[in-house]
Short mmCIF file of C-alpha atoms and ligand atoms in Angstrom, two decimals:
data_model
loop_
_atom_site.label_atom_id
_atom_site.label_comp_id
_atom_site.label_asym_id
_atom_site.label_seq_id
_atom_site.Cartn_x
_atom_site.Cartn_y
_atom_site.Cartn_z
CA MET U 1 8.48 42.43 -98.42
CA ASP U 2 10.48 39.16 -98.06
CA LYS U 3 8.80 35.77 -98.12
CA ILE U 4 10.20 32.36 -97.24
CA ALA U 5 9.42 29.34 -99.43
CA ILE U 6 9.75 25.79 -98.05
CA ARG U 7 9.23 22.44 -99.74
CA GLY U 8 8.64 19.90 -96.95
CA GLY U 9 9.46 16.24 -96.52
CA THR U 10 13.22 16.17 -95.91
CA PRO U 11 14.42 14.81 -92.53
CA LEU U 12 16.90 17.29 -91.00
CA LYS U 13 20.35 15.83 -90.52
CA GLY U 14 23.53 17.60 -89.40
CA GLU U 15 24.29 20.27 -86.85
CA ILE U 16 23.05 23.75 -85.92
CA LYS U 17 25.08 26.27 -83.91
CA ILE U 18 22.80 27.93 -81.39
CA SER U 19 23.19 31.73 -81.33
CA GLY U 20 23.40 33.96 -78.27
CA ALA U 21 20.05 34.56 -76.57
CA LYS U 22 18.05 37.55 -77.85
CA ASN U 23 16.25 37.84 -74.51
CA ALA U 24 19.53 37.87 -72.60
CA SER U 25 21.26 40.28 -75.00
CA LEU U 26 18.57 42.98 -74.74
CA PRO U 27 18.79 43.54 -70.94
CA LEU U 28 22.57 43.09 -71.06
CA MET U 29 22.83 45.90 -73.62
CA ALA U 30 20.68 48.15 -71.41
CA ALA U 31 22.96 47.38 -68.45
CA CYS U 32 25.72 49.48 -70.08
CA LEU U 33 23.77 52.56 -68.93
CA LEU U 34 24.66 51.74 -65.31
CA THR U 35 28.34 52.63 -65.73
CA ASP U 36 30.61 55.06 -67.55
CA LYS U 37 33.03 52.23 -68.36
CA PRO U 38 32.93 50.01 -71.50
CA LEU U 39 30.78 46.87 -71.41
CA ILE U 40 31.92 44.22 -73.91
CA LEU U 41 29.36 41.57 -74.88
CA GLU U 42 30.34 38.44 -76.80
CA ASN U 43 28.01 36.06 -78.67
CA VAL U 44 25.36 38.75 -79.32
CA PRO U 45 23.08 37.50 -82.14
CA GLN U 46 22.58 39.57 -85.30
CA LEU U 47 18.85 40.28 -85.13
CA SER U 48 16.65 43.27 -85.89
CA ASP U 49 15.61 43.57 -82.23
CA ILE U 50 19.28 43.84 -81.25
CA GLU U 51 19.76 46.56 -83.88
CA SER U 52 16.74 48.42 -82.50
CA MET U 53 18.19 48.36 -78.98
CA GLY U 54 21.52 49.59 -80.38
CA GLU U 55 19.75 52.47 -82.12
CA LEU U 56 17.92 53.45 -78.95
CA LEU U 57 21.11 53.39 -76.85
CA THR U 58 22.91 55.45 -79.50
CA GLN U 59 20.12 58.05 -79.30
CA LEU U 60 20.77 58.24 -75.54
CA GLY U 61 24.44 59.01 -76.20
CA VAL U 62 25.90 55.51 -75.80
CA SER U 63 28.73 54.56 -78.14
CA VAL U 64 27.82 51.19 -79.66
CA ASP U 65 30.59 49.41 -81.58
CA VAL U 66 29.47 46.14 -83.22
CA GLY U 67 32.54 44.02 -84.08
CA PRO U 68 32.77 40.57 -85.71
CA ASP U 69 33.12 38.80 -82.34
CA SER U 70 31.83 41.25 -79.76
CA THR U 71 29.81 44.43 -79.21
CA THR U 72 31.31 47.22 -77.09
CA LEU U 73 28.91 49.65 -75.42
CA CYS U 74 30.00 52.72 -73.46
CA ALA U 75 27.63 55.16 -71.72
CA LYS U 76 30.36 57.56 -70.62
CA ASP U 77 28.59 60.60 -72.06
CA LEU U 78 24.82 60.27 -71.88
CA ASN U 79 23.05 63.08 -73.76
CA SER U 80 19.43 62.08 -73.32
CA THR U 81 17.15 60.23 -70.89
CA THR U 82 14.25 59.88 -73.31
CA ALA U 83 13.18 56.69 -75.10
CA PRO U 84 10.84 57.98 -77.84
CA TYR U 85 7.53 56.41 -78.91
CA ASP U 86 8.66 55.57 -82.44
CA VAL U 87 11.39 53.32 -81.00
CA VAL U 88 9.50 51.82 -78.06
CA ARG U 89 6.43 50.91 -80.13
CA LYS U 90 8.65 48.85 -82.45
CA MET U 91 10.20 46.92 -79.60
CA ARG U 92 8.72 46.60 -76.12
CA ALA U 93 12.05 45.55 -74.64
CA SER U 94 13.03 49.24 -74.98
CA VAL U 95 11.39 49.61 -71.57
CA LEU U 96 14.57 48.00 -70.19
CA VAL U 97 16.33 51.38 -70.37
CA LEU U 98 13.88 52.88 -67.85
CA CYS U 99 15.44 51.68 -64.60
CA PRO U 100 19.12 51.88 -65.57
CA LEU U 101 18.56 55.51 -66.65
CA VAL U 102 16.87 56.42 -63.36
CA ALA U 103 19.60 54.65 -61.36
CA ARG U 104 22.42 56.32 -63.29
CA ALA U 105 21.01 59.74 -64.26
CA GLY U 106 18.25 60.26 -61.70
CA GLU U 107 15.51 60.45 -64.33
CA ALA U 108 14.00 58.75 -67.41
CA HIS U 109 11.26 59.57 -69.91
CA VAL U 110 10.13 56.41 -71.64
CA SER U 111 7.17 56.09 -73.97
CA MET U 112 4.51 53.65 -72.81
CA PRO U 113 5.03 50.63 -75.11
CA GLY U 114 1.38 50.20 -76.06
CA GLY U 115 0.00 46.73 -76.75
CA CYS U 116 1.40 44.18 -79.14
CA ALA U 117 0.06 41.28 -81.16
CA ILE U 118 0.15 38.78 -78.28
CA GLY U 119 -1.55 40.94 -75.65
CA PRO U 120 -1.77 44.32 -73.88
CA ARG U 121 1.49 43.62 -72.01
CA PRO U 122 1.34 46.50 -69.48
CA ILE U 123 4.41 47.64 -67.54
CA ASP U 124 2.64 48.44 -64.26
CA LEU U 125 4.87 46.05 -62.30
CA HIS U 126 8.01 47.80 -63.56
CA LEU U 127 6.57 51.13 -62.39
CA LYS U 128 5.30 49.94 -59.01
CA GLY U 129 8.69 48.35 -58.31
CA LEU U 130 10.53 51.51 -59.26
CA GLU U 131 8.26 53.54 -56.97
CA ALA U 132 9.04 51.08 -54.16
CA LEU U 133 12.70 52.02 -54.66
CA GLY U 134 11.84 55.70 -54.13
CA ALA U 135 11.29 57.03 -57.65
CA THR U 136 8.36 59.33 -58.42
CA ILE U 137 6.44 58.25 -61.50
CA THR U 138 4.03 60.35 -63.59
CA LEU U 139 2.29 59.40 -66.83
CA GLU U 140 1.81 62.26 -69.29
CA GLU U 141 1.03 62.26 -73.01
CA GLY U 142 1.85 58.55 -73.37
CA TYR U 143 5.19 58.81 -71.58
CA VAL U 144 6.39 57.49 -68.24
CA HIS U 145 8.32 60.23 -66.41
CA ALA U 146 10.41 58.75 -63.60
CA HIS U 147 12.52 60.84 -61.21
CA ALA U 148 14.88 59.98 -58.36
CA PRO U 149 17.12 63.06 -58.14
CA ASN U 150 18.67 61.93 -54.85
CA GLY U 151 19.14 58.35 -55.98
CA LEU U 152 17.13 55.18 -55.30
CA ILE U 153 16.68 53.57 -51.86
CA GLY U 154 16.80 49.81 -51.37
CA ALA U 155 13.46 48.19 -50.45
CA THR U 156 11.57 44.90 -50.58
CA TYR U 157 9.30 44.54 -53.59
CA THR U 158 7.09 41.50 -54.12
CA PHE U 159 5.93 40.90 -57.70
CA PRO U 160 2.19 40.09 -57.68
CA MET U 161 2.86 38.07 -60.83
CA ILE U 162 6.11 36.90 -62.38
CA SER U 163 7.57 39.32 -64.93
CA VAL U 164 10.83 38.61 -66.78
CA THR U 165 11.73 42.12 -67.90
CA GLY U 166 10.10 43.53 -64.77
CA THR U 167 12.59 41.50 -62.72
CA GLU U 168 15.46 42.55 -65.00
CA ASN U 169 14.54 46.23 -64.87
CA LEU U 170 14.33 46.34 -61.08
CA LEU U 171 17.43 44.19 -60.66
CA MET U 172 19.42 46.80 -62.61
CA ALA U 173 17.91 49.66 -60.58
CA ALA U 174 18.72 47.94 -57.28
CA THR U 175 22.44 47.56 -58.05
CA LEU U 176 22.95 51.32 -57.51
CA ALA U 177 20.27 51.90 -54.85
CA LYS U 178 21.33 52.84 -51.30
CA GLY U 179 21.07 49.78 -49.02
CA GLU U 180 19.52 46.38 -49.56
CA THR U 181 16.78 45.45 -52.04
CA ARG U 182 14.86 42.17 -52.02
CA LEU U 183 12.94 41.21 -55.15
CA VAL U 184 10.41 38.56 -54.14
CA ASN U 185 8.57 36.31 -56.64
CA ALA U 186 11.27 37.27 -59.14
CA ALA U 187 11.48 35.56 -62.55
CA ARG U 188 13.91 32.63 -62.70
CA GLU U 189 14.42 32.57 -66.47
CA PRO U 190 18.09 31.82 -67.37
CA GLU U 191 18.28 35.22 -69.07
CA VAL U 192 17.67 36.88 -65.68
CA GLY U 193 20.54 34.82 -64.22
CA ASP U 194 22.81 35.77 -67.12
CA LEU U 195 22.10 39.46 -66.48
CA ALA U 196 22.76 39.02 -62.75
CA ASP U 197 26.06 37.24 -63.45
CA CYS U 198 27.15 40.10 -65.71
CA LEU U 199 26.10 42.75 -63.17
CA ASN U 200 28.09 40.96 -60.45
CA ALA U 201 31.11 40.91 -62.78
CA MET U 202 30.61 44.70 -63.07
CA GLY U 203 30.85 44.99 -59.29
CA ALA U 204 27.23 44.55 -58.20
CA LYS U 205 26.38 42.50 -55.13
CA ILE U 206 23.51 40.17 -56.10
CA SER U 207 22.69 36.91 -54.33
CA GLY U 208 19.90 34.33 -54.77
CA ILE U 209 20.57 34.08 -58.51
CA GLY U 210 18.35 31.39 -60.03
CA THR U 211 15.88 31.54 -57.15
CA SER U 212 12.65 33.52 -56.86
CA THR U 213 14.14 35.90 -54.27
CA LEU U 214 16.96 38.16 -55.39
CA VAL U 215 18.88 40.12 -52.72
CA ILE U 216 20.91 43.10 -53.93
CA GLU U 217 23.29 45.18 -51.77
CA GLY U 218 23.55 48.56 -53.54
CA VAL U 219 27.00 49.90 -54.49
CA GLU U 220 28.26 53.40 -55.33
CA SER U 221 29.14 52.65 -58.95
CA LEU U 222 29.76 49.81 -61.39
CA ASN U 223 32.70 49.01 -63.66
CA GLY U 224 32.79 47.59 -67.16
CA THR U 225 33.38 43.91 -67.93
CA THR U 226 33.47 41.40 -70.75
CA HIS U 227 30.55 38.97 -70.76
CA LYS U 228 29.57 36.12 -73.07
CA VAL U 229 25.81 35.93 -73.70
CA ILE U 230 24.24 32.54 -72.93
CA GLY U 231 22.83 30.41 -75.73
CA ASP U 232 19.27 31.00 -76.89
CA ARG U 233 17.14 28.27 -75.30
CA ILE U 234 14.10 29.27 -77.37
CA GLU U 235 16.05 28.89 -80.61
CA ALA U 236 17.39 25.55 -79.35
CA GLY U 237 13.90 24.31 -78.42
CA THR U 238 12.64 25.41 -81.82
CA TYR U 239 15.30 23.48 -83.76
CA ALA U 240 14.93 20.46 -81.49
CA MET U 241 11.27 20.36 -82.54
CA ALA U 242 12.26 20.84 -86.19
CA SER U 243 14.45 17.72 -85.95
CA ALA U 244 11.72 15.74 -84.14
CA LEU U 245 9.01 16.84 -86.59
CA THR U 246 10.91 15.92 -89.76
CA GLY U 247 12.15 12.50 -88.59
CA GLY U 248 15.61 13.99 -88.29
CA ASN U 249 18.82 13.64 -86.32
CA VAL U 250 20.43 16.97 -85.41
CA ARG U 251 23.23 18.12 -83.10
CA LEU U 252 22.46 21.48 -81.42
CA ARG U 253 25.82 23.09 -80.66
CA GLY U 254 26.18 25.32 -77.58
CA MET U 255 23.12 24.36 -75.53
CA ARG U 256 22.45 22.41 -72.33
CA LEU U 257 19.37 20.39 -71.40
CA ASP U 258 19.05 22.17 -68.04
CA LEU U 259 18.15 25.35 -69.94
CA ILE U 260 15.13 23.61 -71.52
CA PRO U 261 14.16 21.17 -68.74
CA THR U 262 10.40 20.95 -69.31
CA VAL U 263 10.57 21.04 -73.10
CA ALA U 264 13.09 18.18 -72.93
CA ALA U 265 10.80 16.15 -70.66
CA PHE U 266 7.82 16.62 -73.01
CA LEU U 267 9.89 15.87 -76.12
CA ARG U 268 10.98 12.60 -74.52
CA GLN U 269 7.33 11.84 -73.65
CA ALA U 270 6.49 12.38 -77.32
CA GLY U 271 9.11 9.77 -78.25
CA VAL U 272 12.10 11.96 -79.11
CA GLN U 273 15.59 10.78 -78.09
CA LEU U 274 17.62 13.56 -76.42
CA ASP U 275 21.22 13.14 -75.33
CA GLU U 276 23.88 15.55 -74.10
CA GLU U 277 27.44 15.44 -75.39
CA GLY U 278 29.70 18.15 -73.92
CA ASN U 279 28.03 21.47 -74.63
CA ASP U 280 25.75 20.00 -77.31
CA ILE U 281 22.31 18.38 -77.40
CA LEU U 282 21.62 15.50 -79.82
CA VAL U 283 18.01 15.30 -81.02
CA LYS U 284 16.87 12.07 -82.72
CA ALA U 285 13.30 11.63 -83.93
CA PRO U 286 11.45 8.36 -83.28
CA LYS U 287 11.02 5.88 -86.14
CA GLY U 288 7.21 6.26 -86.27
CA ARG U 289 4.91 9.16 -85.46
CA LEU U 290 5.29 11.33 -82.38
CA LYS U 291 2.91 10.78 -79.48
CA GLY U 292 0.46 13.55 -78.55
CA VAL U 293 1.46 15.28 -75.29
CA ASP U 294 -0.48 17.99 -73.40
CA VAL U 295 1.41 21.13 -72.36
CA MET U 296 0.65 24.23 -70.29
CA THR U 297 2.89 27.30 -70.54
CA GLU U 298 4.38 28.53 -67.25
CA PRO U 299 7.23 30.74 -66.03
CA PHE U 300 10.65 29.03 -65.94
CA PRO U 301 11.36 26.20 -65.25
CA GLY U 302 7.91 25.41 -66.69
CA PHE U 303 7.16 25.08 -70.40
CA ALA U 304 8.16 28.39 -72.07
CA THR U 305 5.36 30.40 -73.67
CA ASP U 306 7.88 31.30 -76.38
CA LEU U 307 7.85 27.64 -77.46
CA GLN U 308 4.07 27.16 -77.41
CA ALA U 309 3.48 27.90 -81.09
CA GLN U 310 6.33 25.60 -82.07
CA TRP U 311 4.93 22.78 -79.92
CA MET U 312 1.59 23.21 -81.63
CA ALA U 313 3.23 22.73 -85.04
CA LEU U 314 5.01 19.66 -83.67
CA MET U 315 1.74 18.11 -82.51
CA CYS U 316 -0.15 18.69 -85.80
CA THR U 317 0.96 15.35 -87.25
CA SER U 318 1.27 13.43 -83.98
CA ASP U 319 -0.42 10.09 -83.33
CA GLY U 320 -3.10 11.30 -80.94
CA ALA U 321 -4.06 14.69 -79.53
CA SER U 322 -2.46 17.49 -77.52
CA MET U 323 -4.20 20.03 -75.30
CA ILE U 324 -2.11 23.20 -75.28
CA THR U 325 -2.93 25.81 -72.62
CA GLU U 326 -1.44 29.31 -72.77
CA THR U 327 -1.35 30.86 -69.30
CA ILE U 328 1.05 33.79 -69.84
CA PHE U 329 -0.37 35.89 -72.68
CA GLU U 330 -3.94 36.69 -73.65
CA ASN U 331 -3.70 36.30 -77.42
CA ARG U 332 -1.01 33.89 -78.41
CA PHE U 333 -2.91 31.54 -80.74
CA MET U 334 -2.68 33.59 -83.94
CA HIS U 335 -0.74 30.77 -85.60
CA VAL U 336 -3.82 28.50 -85.30
CA PRO U 337 -5.74 29.71 -88.38
CA GLU U 338 -2.53 29.66 -90.42
CA LEU U 339 -1.74 26.08 -89.39
CA CYS U 340 -5.35 25.12 -90.17
CA ARG U 341 -4.84 26.47 -93.70
CA MET U 342 -2.20 23.76 -93.99
CA GLY U 343 -4.68 21.05 -92.96
CA ALA U 344 -4.08 21.00 -89.20
CA ASN U 345 -7.02 20.03 -86.98
CA ILE U 346 -6.98 22.54 -84.10
CA THR U 347 -9.86 23.80 -81.97
CA VAL U 348 -9.44 26.79 -79.64
CA HIS U 349 -11.50 27.18 -76.47
CA GLY U 350 -10.42 30.29 -74.55
CA SER U 351 -6.81 29.85 -73.44
CA SER U 352 -6.63 26.22 -74.58
CA ALA U 353 -6.17 24.72 -78.04
CA LEU U 354 -6.89 21.06 -78.80
CA VAL U 355 -4.67 19.69 -81.56
CA ARG U 356 -5.81 16.42 -83.13
CA GLY U 357 -3.00 14.79 -85.11
CA VAL U 358 -3.58 14.43 -88.86
CA ASP U 359 -1.71 12.16 -91.28
CA LYS U 360 -0.11 15.03 -93.12
CA LEU U 361 -0.03 18.79 -93.64
CA LYS U 362 -0.22 20.38 -97.06
CA GLY U 363 1.87 23.39 -98.09
CA ALA U 364 -0.01 26.67 -98.55
CA PRO U 365 0.54 30.44 -98.60
CA VAL U 366 0.46 31.57 -94.92
CA MET U 367 1.12 34.79 -93.01
CA ALA U 368 3.40 35.36 -90.02
CA THR U 369 1.76 37.40 -87.25
CA ASP U 370 4.33 37.53 -84.45
CA LEU U 371 7.82 36.26 -83.80
CA ARG U 372 7.13 32.79 -82.45
CA ALA U 373 4.02 32.18 -84.56
CA SER U 374 6.13 32.80 -87.66
CA VAL U 375 8.64 30.09 -86.77
CA SER U 376 5.82 27.61 -86.08
CA LEU U 377 4.84 28.08 -89.73
CA VAL U 378 8.42 27.30 -90.77
CA LEU U 379 8.27 24.07 -88.75
CA ALA U 380 4.96 23.12 -90.34
CA GLY U 381 6.37 23.91 -93.79
CA LEU U 382 9.32 21.58 -93.15
CA VAL U 383 6.99 18.62 -92.81
CA ALA U 384 4.15 19.64 -95.16
CA GLU U 385 3.65 18.12 -98.59
CA GLY U 386 4.38 20.66 -101.35
CA GLU U 387 5.37 24.30 -101.01
CA THR U 388 4.62 26.61 -98.10
CA LEU U 389 5.08 30.33 -98.74
CA ILE U 390 5.34 32.45 -95.59
CA SER U 391 4.80 36.22 -95.86
CA ARG U 392 5.70 39.01 -93.39
CA VAL U 393 8.90 37.20 -92.41
CA TYR U 394 10.22 40.39 -90.80
CA HIS U 395 8.63 38.91 -87.68
CA LEU U 396 10.99 35.93 -88.03
CA ASP U 397 14.07 38.12 -88.46
CA ARG U 398 13.45 39.66 -85.03
CA GLY U 399 14.39 36.46 -83.24
CA TYR U 400 16.04 33.88 -85.49
CA GLU U 401 19.54 34.49 -86.81
CA LYS U 402 20.24 33.06 -90.29
CA VAL U 403 17.23 30.72 -90.10
CA GLU U 404 17.36 29.63 -93.75
CA GLU U 405 21.13 29.00 -93.68
CA LYS U 406 20.90 26.95 -90.50
CA LEU U 407 18.06 24.78 -91.80
CA ARG U 408 19.47 24.47 -95.34
CA ALA U 409 22.73 23.20 -93.85
CA CYS U 410 20.71 20.30 -92.44
CA GLY U 411 19.09 19.48 -95.77
CA ALA U 412 15.93 21.61 -95.66
CA ASN U 413 14.55 22.87 -98.98
CA ILE U 414 14.09 26.50 -97.90
CA GLU U 415 14.77 29.83 -99.60
CA ARG U 416 14.02 33.52 -99.07
CA ARG U 417 12.23 35.35 -101.91
CA GLY U 418 12.40 39.15 -102.14
C1 EPZ H 1 9.65 38.44 -71.73
O1 EPZ H 1 8.65 39.40 -72.00
C2 EPZ H 1 10.20 37.99 -73.06
N1 EPZ H 1 10.80 39.13 -73.75
C3 EPZ H 1 9.06 37.40 -73.90
O2 EPZ H 1 9.62 36.92 -75.12
C4 EPZ H 1 8.48 36.22 -73.13
O3 EPZ H 1 7.38 35.70 -73.87
C5 EPZ H 1 8.00 36.69 -71.76
O4 EPZ H 1 9.10 37.31 -71.04
C6 EPZ H 1 7.49 35.53 -70.90
O5 EPZ H 1 8.49 34.57 -70.75
C7 EPZ H 1 12.04 39.54 -73.38
O6 EPZ H 1 12.65 38.98 -72.49
C8 EPZ H 1 12.61 40.70 -74.12
P1 EPZ H 1 6.53 39.28 -68.70
P2 EPZ H 1 8.06 40.29 -70.81
O7 EPZ H 1 6.72 40.63 -68.10
O8 EPZ H 1 9.08 40.50 -69.77
C9 EPZ H 1 2.10 40.52 -67.58
C10 EPZ H 1 9.79 36.68 -77.43
O9 EPZ H 1 9.07 36.06 -78.20
N2 EPZ H 1 2.71 41.75 -67.07
O10 EPZ H 1 7.21 38.10 -68.08
O11 EPZ H 1 7.42 41.49 -71.42
C11 EPZ H 1 2.25 40.38 -69.09
O12 EPZ H 1 1.18 41.06 -69.75
C12 EPZ H 1 9.17 37.53 -76.34
O13 EPZ H 1 11.05 36.66 -77.43
C13 EPZ H 1 1.91 42.70 -66.43
O14 EPZ H 1 0.70 42.51 -66.29
O15 EPZ H 1 6.94 39.33 -70.23
C14 EPZ H 1 2.20 38.89 -69.29
O16 EPZ H 1 0.84 38.47 -69.32
C15 EPZ H 1 7.66 37.60 -76.47
N3 EPZ H 1 2.47 43.84 -65.96
C16 EPZ H 1 2.86 38.32 -68.04
O17 EPZ H 1 2.84 39.40 -67.08
C17 EPZ H 1 3.83 44.08 -66.09
O18 EPZ H 1 4.29 45.15 -65.62
C18 EPZ H 1 4.31 37.93 -68.22
O19 EPZ H 1 4.96 39.01 -68.83
C19 EPZ H 1 4.62 43.13 -66.74
C20 EPZ H 1 4.05 41.97 -67.21
#
């Protein structure tokens, strides 16, 4: 099982090309199920989660052709409407095939995802929304069985709490429903907007993009299109913190500040200089130590939960303290004991963690537990004295394309060990 070894202390200098967004690519790939025409996606990152989605779609009968510059998906001949447990349990985002399958084929049989490291993560909102659109849902032997043999009917569905993939799933279903659908209290994450833009290019009629109310006029069928996946704002936020933490000066290529509005505001509060130049963000660390800044995770445009672990690593050596409150997931502090092994001073009380800045972190053997926790250990390793050895880095490979290459190109002393 691969490990990553880092010797800290080198300020990052240079540039990092931001890859296409994992969390935009996954729903966009599922959207191919809505049409029998080819969907061509550009800027899809090479990640294990993307491969898993490709495998699932192939099992359903989709032709998936991964080229050097684009991925072509065509669901002309579907031969299954079942997403099996062994695939879904590996990647929860598999649930994104549920609604497109029902909209296109009138039925879907998708394994319940089960919990994951960061929380139980139910899919009840996906199911309630699909029922609101006229599907009948039964749960048997760990599978969701959804049927709408006469097609879906447009309706108004209000999310009792904001759900990113719940919004994406129902948005896809609504494009082929008869009549108008209104999704109220919809997620406003940029990845939802990217999906909506692609669906409109395929012939859907979606308005309110970027707001919390999406209005969809159903159409008979959708065409194919060519769509470029937006940049990964979570990757960009992660590398911005890597530059800030190491006293660095890094250009992030292919990212805009309006995709990370709250993270940018807090980085500036901590003393980091952020500038935009064309389609790039320049991240310059302050001369002295960073200031401690409190954050609370919230749905977009609030501070992204997917950047919480990284912010915690950033604050470990700050001049002061930072109260970090996680409001989205129930168990997203598993990086705390690992950071403490490196000398961090962090106390957890329920959904809040108090980080008191220490003078320095010391390298140590640590273990990755989930995708974003694993990258927080990389950040800590970049600034720690001595060597940090991170195990279970398969978590990292789910969401960060070529992480060692990108960091090594900016001077980091980092290598992968088999
Ligand atoms: C998406 O997950 C992202 N994944 C997550 O990124 C991200 O952390 C999360 O949104 C929040 O921003 C993808 O886009 C593939 P939610 P999702 O539905 O859609 C509860 C990463 O690291 N909920 O917005 O599954 C849920 O338990 C991953 O890239 C229900 O109760 O998250 C959570 O507490 C991790 N019932 C909250 O809502 C439901 O039916 C928000 O979840 C759905 C969700």
